Every structure is written in structure tokens, then in C-alpha cells.
Short mmCIF file of C-alpha atoms and ligand atoms in Angstrom, two decimals:
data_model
loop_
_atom_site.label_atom_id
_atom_site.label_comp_id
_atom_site.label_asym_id
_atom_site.label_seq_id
_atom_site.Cartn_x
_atom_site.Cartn_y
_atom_site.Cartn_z
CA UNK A 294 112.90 134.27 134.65
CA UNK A 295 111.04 133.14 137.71
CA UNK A 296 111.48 129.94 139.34
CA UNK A 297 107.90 129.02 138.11
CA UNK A 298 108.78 129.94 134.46
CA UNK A 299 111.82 128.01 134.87
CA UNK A 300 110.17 124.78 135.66
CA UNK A 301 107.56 125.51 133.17
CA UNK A 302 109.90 125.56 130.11
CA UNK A 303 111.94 123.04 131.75
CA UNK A 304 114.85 124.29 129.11
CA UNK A 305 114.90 127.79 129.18
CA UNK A 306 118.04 127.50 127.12
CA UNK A 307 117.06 125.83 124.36
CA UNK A 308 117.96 122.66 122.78
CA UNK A 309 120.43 122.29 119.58
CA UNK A 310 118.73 121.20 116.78
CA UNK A 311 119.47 121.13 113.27
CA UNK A 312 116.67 121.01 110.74
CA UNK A 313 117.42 119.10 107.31
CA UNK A 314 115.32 117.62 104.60
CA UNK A 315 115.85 113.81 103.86
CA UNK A 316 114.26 113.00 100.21
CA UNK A 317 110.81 114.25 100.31
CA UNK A 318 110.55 115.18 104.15
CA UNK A 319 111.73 117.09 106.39
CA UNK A 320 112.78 117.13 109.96
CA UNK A 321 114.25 118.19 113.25
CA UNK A 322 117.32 116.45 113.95
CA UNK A 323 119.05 116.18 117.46
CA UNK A 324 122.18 114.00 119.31
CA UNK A 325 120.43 112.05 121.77
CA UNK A 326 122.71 113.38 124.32
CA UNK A 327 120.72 116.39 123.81
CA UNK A 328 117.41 114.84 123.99
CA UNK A 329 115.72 113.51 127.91
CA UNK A 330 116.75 109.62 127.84
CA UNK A 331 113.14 109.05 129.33
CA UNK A 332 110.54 108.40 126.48
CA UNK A 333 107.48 110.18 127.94
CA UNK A 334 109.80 113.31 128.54
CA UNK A 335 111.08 112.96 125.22
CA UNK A 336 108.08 112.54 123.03
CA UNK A 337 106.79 116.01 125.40
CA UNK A 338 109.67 117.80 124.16
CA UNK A 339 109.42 117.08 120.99
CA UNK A 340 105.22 118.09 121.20
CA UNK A 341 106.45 121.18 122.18
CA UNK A 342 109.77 121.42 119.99
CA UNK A 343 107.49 121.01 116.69
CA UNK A 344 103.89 122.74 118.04
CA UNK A 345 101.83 120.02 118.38
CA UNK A 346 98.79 119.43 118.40
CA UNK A 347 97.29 121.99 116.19
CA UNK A 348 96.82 121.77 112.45
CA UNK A 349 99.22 124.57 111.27
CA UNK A 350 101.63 124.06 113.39
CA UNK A 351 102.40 127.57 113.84
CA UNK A 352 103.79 127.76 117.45
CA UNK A 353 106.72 125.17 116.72
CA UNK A 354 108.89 123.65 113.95
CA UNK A 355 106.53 121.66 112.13
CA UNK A 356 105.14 122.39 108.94
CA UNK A 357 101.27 121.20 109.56
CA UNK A 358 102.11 117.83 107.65
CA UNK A 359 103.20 114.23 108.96
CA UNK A 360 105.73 114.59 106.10
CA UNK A 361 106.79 117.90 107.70
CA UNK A 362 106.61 117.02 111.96
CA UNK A 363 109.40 114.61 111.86
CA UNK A 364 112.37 114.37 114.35
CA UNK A 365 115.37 112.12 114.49
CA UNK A 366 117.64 111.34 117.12
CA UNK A 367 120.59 109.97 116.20
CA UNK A 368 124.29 108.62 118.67
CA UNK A 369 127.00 106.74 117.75
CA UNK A 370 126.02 103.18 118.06
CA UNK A 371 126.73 100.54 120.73
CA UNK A 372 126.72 97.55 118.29
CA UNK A 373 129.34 96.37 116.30
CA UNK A 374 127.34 96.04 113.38
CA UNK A 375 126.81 99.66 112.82
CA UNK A 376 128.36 102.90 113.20
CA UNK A 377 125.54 105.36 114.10
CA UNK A 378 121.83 104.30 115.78
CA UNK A 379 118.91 106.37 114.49
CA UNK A 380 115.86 107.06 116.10
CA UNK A 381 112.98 108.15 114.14
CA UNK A 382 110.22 110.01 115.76
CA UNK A 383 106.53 110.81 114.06
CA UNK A 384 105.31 113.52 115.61
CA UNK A 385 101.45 114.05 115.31
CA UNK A 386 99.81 117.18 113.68
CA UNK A 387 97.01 117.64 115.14
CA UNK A 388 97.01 115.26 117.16
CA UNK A 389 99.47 114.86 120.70
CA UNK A 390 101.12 111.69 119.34
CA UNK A 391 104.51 110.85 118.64
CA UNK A 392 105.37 107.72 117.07
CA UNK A 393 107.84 105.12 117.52
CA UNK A 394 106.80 102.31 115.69
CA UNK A 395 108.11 102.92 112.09
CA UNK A 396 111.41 104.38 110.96
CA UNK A 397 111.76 106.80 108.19
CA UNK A 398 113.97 106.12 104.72
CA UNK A 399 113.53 109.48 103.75
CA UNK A 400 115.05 111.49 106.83
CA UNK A 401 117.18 108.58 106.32
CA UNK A 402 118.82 109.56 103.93
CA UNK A 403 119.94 113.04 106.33
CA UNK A 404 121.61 111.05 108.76
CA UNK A 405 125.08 110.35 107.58
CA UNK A 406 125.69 113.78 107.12
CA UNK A 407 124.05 115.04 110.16
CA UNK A 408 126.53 112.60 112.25
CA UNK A 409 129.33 114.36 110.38
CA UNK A 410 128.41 117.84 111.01
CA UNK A 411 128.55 117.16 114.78
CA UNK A 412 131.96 114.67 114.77
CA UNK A 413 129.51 111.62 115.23
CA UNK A 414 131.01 110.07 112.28
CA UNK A 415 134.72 110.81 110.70
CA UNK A 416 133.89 111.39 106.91
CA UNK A 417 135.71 109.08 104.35
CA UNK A 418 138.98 109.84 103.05
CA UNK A 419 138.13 109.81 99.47
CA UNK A 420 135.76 112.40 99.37
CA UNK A 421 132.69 109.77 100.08
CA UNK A 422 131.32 108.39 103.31
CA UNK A 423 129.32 105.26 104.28
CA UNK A 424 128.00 104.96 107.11
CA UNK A 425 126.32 101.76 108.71
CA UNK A 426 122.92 103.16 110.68
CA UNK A 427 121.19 101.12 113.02
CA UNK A 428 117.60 101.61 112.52
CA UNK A 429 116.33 101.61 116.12
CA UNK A 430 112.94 102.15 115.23
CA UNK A 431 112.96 98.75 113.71
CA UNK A 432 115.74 96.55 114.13
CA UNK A 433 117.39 96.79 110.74
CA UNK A 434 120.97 98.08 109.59
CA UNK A 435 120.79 100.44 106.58
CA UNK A 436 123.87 101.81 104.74
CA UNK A 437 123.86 105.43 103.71
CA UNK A 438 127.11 106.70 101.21
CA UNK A 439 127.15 110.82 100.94
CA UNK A 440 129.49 113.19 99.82
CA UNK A 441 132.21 114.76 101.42
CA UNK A 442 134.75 116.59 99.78
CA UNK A 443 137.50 118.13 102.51
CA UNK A 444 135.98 116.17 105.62
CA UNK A 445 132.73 117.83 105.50
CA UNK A 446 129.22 117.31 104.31
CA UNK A 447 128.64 118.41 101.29
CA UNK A 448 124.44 118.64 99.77
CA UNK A 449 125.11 120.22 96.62
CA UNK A 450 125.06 118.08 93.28
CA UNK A 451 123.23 117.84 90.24
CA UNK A 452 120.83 114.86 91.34
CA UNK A 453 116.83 115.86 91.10
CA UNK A 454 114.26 113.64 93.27
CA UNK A 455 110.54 113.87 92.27
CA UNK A 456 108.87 116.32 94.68
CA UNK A 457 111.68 118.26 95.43
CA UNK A 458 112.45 121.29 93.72
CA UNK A 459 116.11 121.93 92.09
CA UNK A 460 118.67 119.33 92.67
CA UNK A 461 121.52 118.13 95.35
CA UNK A 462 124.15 115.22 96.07
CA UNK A 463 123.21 111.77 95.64
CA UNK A 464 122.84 110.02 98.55
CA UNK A 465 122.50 105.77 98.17
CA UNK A 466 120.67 104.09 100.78
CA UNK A 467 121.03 99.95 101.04
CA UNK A 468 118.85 97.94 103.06
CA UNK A 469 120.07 94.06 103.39
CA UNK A 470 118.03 90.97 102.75
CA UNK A 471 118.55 90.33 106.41
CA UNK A 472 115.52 91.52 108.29
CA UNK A 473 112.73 88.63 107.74
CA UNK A 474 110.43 87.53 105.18
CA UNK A 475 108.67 89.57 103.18
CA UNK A 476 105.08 88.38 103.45
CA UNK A 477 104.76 88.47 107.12
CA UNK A 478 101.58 85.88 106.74
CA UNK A 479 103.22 83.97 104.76
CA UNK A 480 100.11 84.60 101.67
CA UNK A 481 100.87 85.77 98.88
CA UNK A 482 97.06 87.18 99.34
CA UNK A 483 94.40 87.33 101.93
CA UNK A 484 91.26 88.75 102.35
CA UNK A 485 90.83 91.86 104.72
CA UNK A 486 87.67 94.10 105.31
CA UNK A 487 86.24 92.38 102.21
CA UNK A 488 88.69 93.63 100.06
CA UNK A 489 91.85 91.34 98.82
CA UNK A 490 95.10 92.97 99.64
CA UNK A 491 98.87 91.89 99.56
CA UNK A 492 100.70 92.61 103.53
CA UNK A 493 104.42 93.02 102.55
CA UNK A 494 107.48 94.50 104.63
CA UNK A 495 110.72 95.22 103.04
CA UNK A 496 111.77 97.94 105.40
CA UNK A 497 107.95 99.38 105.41
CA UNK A 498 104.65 97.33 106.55
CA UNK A 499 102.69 98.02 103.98
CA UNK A 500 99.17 96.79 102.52
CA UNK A 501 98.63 96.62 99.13
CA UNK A 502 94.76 97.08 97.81
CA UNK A 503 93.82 97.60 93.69
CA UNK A 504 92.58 100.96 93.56
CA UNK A 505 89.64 99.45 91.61
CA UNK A 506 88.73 97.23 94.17
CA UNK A 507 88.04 100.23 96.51
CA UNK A 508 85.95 102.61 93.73
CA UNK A 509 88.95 104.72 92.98
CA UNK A 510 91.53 104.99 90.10
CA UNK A 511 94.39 105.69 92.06
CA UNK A 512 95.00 108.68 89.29
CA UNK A 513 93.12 111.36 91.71
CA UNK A 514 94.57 114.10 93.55
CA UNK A 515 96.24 113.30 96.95
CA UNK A 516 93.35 115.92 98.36
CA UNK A 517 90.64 114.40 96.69
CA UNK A 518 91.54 110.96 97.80
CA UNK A 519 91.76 112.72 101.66
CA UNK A 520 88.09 114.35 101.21
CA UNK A 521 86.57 110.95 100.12
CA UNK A 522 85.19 109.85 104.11
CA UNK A 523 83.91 106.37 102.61
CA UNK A 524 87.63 105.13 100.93
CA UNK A 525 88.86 106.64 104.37
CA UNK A 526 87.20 104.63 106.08
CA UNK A 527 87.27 101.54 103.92
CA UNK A 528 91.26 102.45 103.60
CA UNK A 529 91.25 102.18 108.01
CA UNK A 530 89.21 99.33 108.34
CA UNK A 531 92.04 97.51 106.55
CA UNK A 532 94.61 99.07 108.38
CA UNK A 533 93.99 97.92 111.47
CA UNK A 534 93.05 94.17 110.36
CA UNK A 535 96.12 94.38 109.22
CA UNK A 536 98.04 95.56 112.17
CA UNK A 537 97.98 92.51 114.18
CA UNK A 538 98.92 90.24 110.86
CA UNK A 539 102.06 92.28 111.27
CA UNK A 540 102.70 91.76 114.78
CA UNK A 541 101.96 95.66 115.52
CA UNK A 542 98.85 94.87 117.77
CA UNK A 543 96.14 97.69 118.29
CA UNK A 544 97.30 100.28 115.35
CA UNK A 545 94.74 102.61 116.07
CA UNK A 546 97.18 105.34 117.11
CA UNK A 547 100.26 104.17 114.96
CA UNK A 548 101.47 105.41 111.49
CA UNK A 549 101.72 101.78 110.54
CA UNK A 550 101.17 99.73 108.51
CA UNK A 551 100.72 102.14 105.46
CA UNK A 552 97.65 100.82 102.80
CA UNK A 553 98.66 102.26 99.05
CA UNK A 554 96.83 101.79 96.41
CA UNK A 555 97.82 100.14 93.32
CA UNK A 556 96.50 101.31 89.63
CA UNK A 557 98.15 100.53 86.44
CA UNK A 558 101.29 102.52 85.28
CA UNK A 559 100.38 105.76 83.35
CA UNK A 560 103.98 107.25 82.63
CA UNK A 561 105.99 104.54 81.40
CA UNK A 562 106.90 103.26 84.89
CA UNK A 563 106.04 99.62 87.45
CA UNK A 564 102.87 100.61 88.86
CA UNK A 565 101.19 103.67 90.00
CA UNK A 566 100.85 104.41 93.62
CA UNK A 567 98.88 106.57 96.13
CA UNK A 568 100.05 105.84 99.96
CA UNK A 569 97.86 106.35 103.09
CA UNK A 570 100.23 107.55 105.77
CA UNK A 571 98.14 106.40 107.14
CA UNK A 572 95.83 109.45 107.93
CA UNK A 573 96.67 111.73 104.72
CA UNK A 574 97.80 110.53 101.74
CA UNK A 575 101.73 111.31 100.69
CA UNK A 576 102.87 114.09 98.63
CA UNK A 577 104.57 111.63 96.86
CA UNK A 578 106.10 108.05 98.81
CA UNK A 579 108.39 106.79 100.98
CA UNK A 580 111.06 105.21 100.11
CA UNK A 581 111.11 102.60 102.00
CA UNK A 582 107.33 102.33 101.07
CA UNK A 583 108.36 102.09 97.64
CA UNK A 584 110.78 99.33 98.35
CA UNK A 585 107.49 97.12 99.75
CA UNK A 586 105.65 97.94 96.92
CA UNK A 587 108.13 96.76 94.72
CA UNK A 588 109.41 93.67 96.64
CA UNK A 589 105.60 92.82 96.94
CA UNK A 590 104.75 93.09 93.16
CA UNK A 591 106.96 91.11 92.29
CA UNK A 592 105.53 87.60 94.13
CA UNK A 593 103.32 86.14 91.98
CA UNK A 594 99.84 86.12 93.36
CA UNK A 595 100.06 89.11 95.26
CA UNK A 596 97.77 92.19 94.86
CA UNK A 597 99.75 94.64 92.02
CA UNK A 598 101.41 91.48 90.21
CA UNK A 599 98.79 91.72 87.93
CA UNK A 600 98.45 95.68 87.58
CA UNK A 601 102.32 96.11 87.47
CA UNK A 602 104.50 96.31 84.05
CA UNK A 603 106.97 94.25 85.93
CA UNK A 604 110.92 94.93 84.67
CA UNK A 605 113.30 92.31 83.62
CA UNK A 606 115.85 93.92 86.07
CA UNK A 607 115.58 94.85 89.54
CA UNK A 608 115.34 98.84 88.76
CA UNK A 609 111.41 99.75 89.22
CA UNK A 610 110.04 103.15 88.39
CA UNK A 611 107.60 103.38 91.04
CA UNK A 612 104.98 106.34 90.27
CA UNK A 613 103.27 108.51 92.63
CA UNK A 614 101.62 111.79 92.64
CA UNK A 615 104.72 114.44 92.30
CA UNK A 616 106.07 111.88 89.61
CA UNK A 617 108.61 108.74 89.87
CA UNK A 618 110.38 106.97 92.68
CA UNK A 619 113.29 104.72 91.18
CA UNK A 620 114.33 101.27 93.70
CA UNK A 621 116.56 98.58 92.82
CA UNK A 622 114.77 95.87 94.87
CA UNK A 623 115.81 92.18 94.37
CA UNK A 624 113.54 89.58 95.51
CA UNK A 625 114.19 85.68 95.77
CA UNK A 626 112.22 83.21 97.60
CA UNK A 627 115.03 80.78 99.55
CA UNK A 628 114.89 77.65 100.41
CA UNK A 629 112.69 77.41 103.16
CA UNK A 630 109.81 79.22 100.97
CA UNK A 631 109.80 82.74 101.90
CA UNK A 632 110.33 85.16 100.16
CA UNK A 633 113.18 87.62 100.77
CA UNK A 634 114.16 91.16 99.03
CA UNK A 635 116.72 93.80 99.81
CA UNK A 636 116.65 97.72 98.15
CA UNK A 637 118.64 100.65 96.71
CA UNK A 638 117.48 104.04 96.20
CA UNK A 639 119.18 107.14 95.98
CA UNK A 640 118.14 110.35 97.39
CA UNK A 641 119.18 113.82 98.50
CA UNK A 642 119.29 115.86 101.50
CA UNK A 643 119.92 119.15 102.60
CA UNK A 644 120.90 121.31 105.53
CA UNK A 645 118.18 124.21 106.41
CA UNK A 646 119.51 125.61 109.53
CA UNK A 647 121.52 124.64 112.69
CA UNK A 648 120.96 125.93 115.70
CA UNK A 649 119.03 126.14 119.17
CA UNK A 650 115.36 125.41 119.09
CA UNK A 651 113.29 126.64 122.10
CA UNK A 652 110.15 124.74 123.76
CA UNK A 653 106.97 125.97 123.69
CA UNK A 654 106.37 126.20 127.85
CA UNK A 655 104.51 123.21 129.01
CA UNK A 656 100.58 124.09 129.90
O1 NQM B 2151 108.68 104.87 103.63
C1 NQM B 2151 106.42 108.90 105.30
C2 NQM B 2151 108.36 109.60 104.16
C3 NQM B 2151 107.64 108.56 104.90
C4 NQM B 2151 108.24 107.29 105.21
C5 NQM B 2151 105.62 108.28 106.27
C6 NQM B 2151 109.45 106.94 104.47
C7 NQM B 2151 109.64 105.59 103.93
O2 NQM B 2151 108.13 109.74 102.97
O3 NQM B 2151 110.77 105.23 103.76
O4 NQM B 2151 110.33 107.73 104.31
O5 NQM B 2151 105.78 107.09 106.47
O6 NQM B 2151 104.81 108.93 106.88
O7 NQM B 2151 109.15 110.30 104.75
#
């Protein structure tokens, strides 16, 4: 290779990646000492790690969906607090963006045993780890406990997730109480774009709208929901009211907040849910979106309190298009008035393949 080629690729031999899925997405996962420490580099590299922009996809590891052109970048952590920090990055589709601004519960749940495949994180001497992860994406410390039998991680297990085919080891995420209130505005409900809506962050800024209120059931296909321009642009005009509220500023380029739409339960469950990520709508949801939705249902006056079969117990079945998203979210309002709500979900992950990942040249 020519000096001139050399700079072009700027790693002409490659960079170690492992690919995993986390719940219901899937992603590139790297140390950080294996990543440039400079942002702008970084967010190039991973452009060219997943072959973006352009719909498919095809020259790179994503899979042509924001729930597929994810990357994580993950270290042992500085803080006391926590043993591993973990980076998420959203990498655009078609577009050259890569996000910083949200983290992601369901490549969360990938981490742990990520950091003990590469000796990030000793594994637990019963057969179980727990690992404390800094979210650095957000502020937050989440706790992750995965399998692993003989010192290593283990994905196999008899636990089945809603959009993912077959089964694998549980994995139990916890998020604390600690973060902030709930209703970042304080309000219960506000109006936004003409339309009432609920804003509500446990672990996820999220917007909550009635389906109805927008012209839709909330019972259509993800697709159809996509192809309908005037509740996309009803569902964006929301957004980015909303993205101030939460202290996000200017969220025309961002992946949050998310807006889902509420619609009574049809399968026995909480409440039925279709989530704008925001520019497609999930597959299925987050789970840290799911945590918001059911934290925010929960407050009496807000948007979905209504809609919801609320449990007696903190266990809600949230529904969404590929079927049911089970969260054990508490919720209490303390003394000073605001509202505050932790979560536990469980979820699965899997190794796909470990190895080196080469750069599309840069242009
Ligand atoms: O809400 C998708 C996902 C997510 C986010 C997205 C998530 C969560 O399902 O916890 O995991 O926000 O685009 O991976």
C-alpha cells in the first residue's frame, strides 16, 4: 500500500471489534483504547466502520436500521461508583450522523459480558456477574448481572425476549431512582404542537401523545405508521418543542427525545405502544423507553394514565409491535413533590463475531 492509500484508510490494519446483539438491537462494540480519543475522528470512524450514509448499508457493518447502526465503546471506569463506563454511539443510516446524546438499554444489556470477554471486568465467582456501568452518554449508573459459568461469558439460556427469535441467558438490568425527577417540567401535562402530551425521563426522554389524539390507533404496522407524511410530521413538530423542555436544545439532528404513542392494551398487558426513534418507528421498544412509559403512566394526570390498565404491582407488560416488553418500574413522588421511579428489566444478549473490522477509506 502506497503512502497515499495509507493515509487514506488511516488504519490499514483494522480495528478489533466485536459485534453482539443487546435485547432487540444490535451493535459494534469496541475498548475505547481502540477507538481515536478525539470525537470528530471517532464518530468518522465509526461512519466508515458501519457504511454510513446510505440506506442499505451495504459497504459497512450496519444493517440499514437505527436499531441495527449502533456502536458502543466501553473502558474500565475512572469513578468509584462504577466498574465499567459505556459509551453509546447512534450512528445514522442514511444520514452522516452519529449520536451522542442518548444511551442505549438494549446494547446495554451486551456490555457486562463484552468487558469480560476482553479482561475489562473479572467475572463473579459464583457463576454470576454484576457489573456497575457508568452510562456516559447520560450521567446515570446502571447495574447489569449475566452469566458466567467457569469465568467466562456465557449467552445461552432458556429466556425468550419479544422480537428476538429463539432464546438466551437472562440478563437483569437496574437503573436507580437517583438520576432526577421524572417529569422534567414538572406537569404532569402540557400542551405541545396542539396536541397534549406527557414529557417523562426515567432513563429515556420520552413524549407521550394518545394515539387518538393524532388520527391513529396505535394498532398499525410500524411501516404504515412510517409512510403516513402528516403523523410524521405532526409526530416532529412535537419532538422538537419538546427538546428544549428537556434541556436537549435544538433536537433537529438528535435521536432524542423519542414521541410513542399510547393506545389502549389489546393483549392483556399496561398499554400499547408504538415509539418514534425518532425518524422510524421501532421494531418493537427500548427498554429504557419502556421504563418512561411506564414510570410516566403511572402519575396521575399524565397522557396514558387514562388509556393504561394500570397493575397493582410494579411489573408492567408494556406492548409493542413484535409483542410484550415486561419492566418492574416503581414510582413515588418524595417529599419535595417530584416524582421519582427506578426500573428492572431483563434481557438477553449474544455474541455474533469477534474480530477486526476494516474502514471503508475516507473520500
Ligand atoms: O430505550 C432504540 C433500542 C433503542 C433504545 C433507540 C433503547 C432504550 O431499542 O433503552 O434501547 O432509541 O433508537 O435499542
Amino acid at each position: 500500500m502506497g503512502a497515499d492509500e495509507t493515509a487514506r484508510s488511516a488504519h490499514p490494519e483494522g480495528i478489533r471489534c466485536m459485534l453482539l446483539r443487546g435485547g432487540t438491537s444490535k451493535g459494534a462494540f469496541f475498548l475505547a483504547s481502540d477507538v481515536p480519543a478525539d470525537p470528530e475522528e471517532r464518530d468518522d470512524l465509526m461512519l466508515r466502520l458501519l457504511g454510513s450514509p446510505d440506506p442499505r448499508q451495504i459497504d459497512g457493518l450496519g444493517g440499514g436500521h437505527p436499531l441495527t447502526s449502533k456502536a458502543a465503546i466501553v473502558s474500565v471506569s475512572e469513578d468509584r461508583d462504577a466498574d465499567l463506563d459505556y459509551l453509546f454511539l447512534q450512528v445514522g443510516v442514511d444520514r452522516a450522523t452519529v449520536g451522542a446524546a442518548q444511551t442505549c438499554g438494549n446494547l446495554l444489556a451486551a456490555v457486562g459480558p463484552f468487558a469480560v470477554e476482553r479482561g475489562l471486568l473479572p467475572a463473579g465467582v459464583d457463576g454470576m456477574t454484576t457489573a456497575r456501568i457508568r452510562l456516559r452518554n447520560t450521567g446515570g449508573v446502571a447495574t447489569a448481572t449475566f452469566a458466567t459459568p467457569a469465568g467466562i461469558s456465557d449467552y445461552d439460556g432458556d429466556v425468550a425476549i419479544d422480537g428476538v427469535p429463539g432464546t438466551a441467558g437472562a440478563i437483569e438490568l437496574r437503573l436507580g431512582a437517583g438520576a432526577g425527577p421524572v417529569l422534567p417540567t414538572g406537569l404532569a401535562a402540557q400542551e405541545l404542537a396542539g396536541r397534549r402530551v406527557t414529557l417523562v425521563d426515567n432513563g429515556m426522554p420520552v413524549v407521550l401523545v394518545d394515539a387518538a389524539s393524532l388520527g391513529v390507533s396505535g394498532d398499525e404496522d410500524p411501516g404504515a405508521l412510517e409512510a403516513d407524511a402528516r403523523l410524521c410530521a405532526a409526530v416532529e413538530e412535537i419532538r422538537r418543542e419538546a427538546g428544549p423542555l428537556f434541556g436537549l436544545g435544538d433536537v433537529r439532528e438528535q435521536t432524542v427525545p423519542k414521541v410513542v404513542l399510547l393506545s389502549p392494551p389489546r393483549h392483556g398487558g399496561t398499554i400499547s405502544t408504538q415509539a418514534f426513534i425518532p425518524f422510524r418507528v421501532h421494531a418493537s421498544i427500548g427498554v429504557l423507553m419502556a421504563a418512561s412509559v411506564a414510570a410516566g403512566i403511572r402519575i396521575p394526570g399524565a397522557v396514558g394514565h387514562d388509556l393504561a390498565r394500570l397493575p397493582a404491582g410494579p411489573e408492567h407488560d408494556i406492548e409493542h409491535p413484535a409483542g410484550v416488553l415486561r419492566t418492574r418500574v416503581d414510582v413515588s413522588r418524595g417529599d419535595d413533590g417530584a416524582w421519582r421511579a427506578s426500573s428492572r428489566s431483563m434481557r438477553t444478549a449474544r455474541k455474533i463475531f469477534d474480530g477486526i473490522v476494516f474502514p471503508r477509506p475516507r473520500r
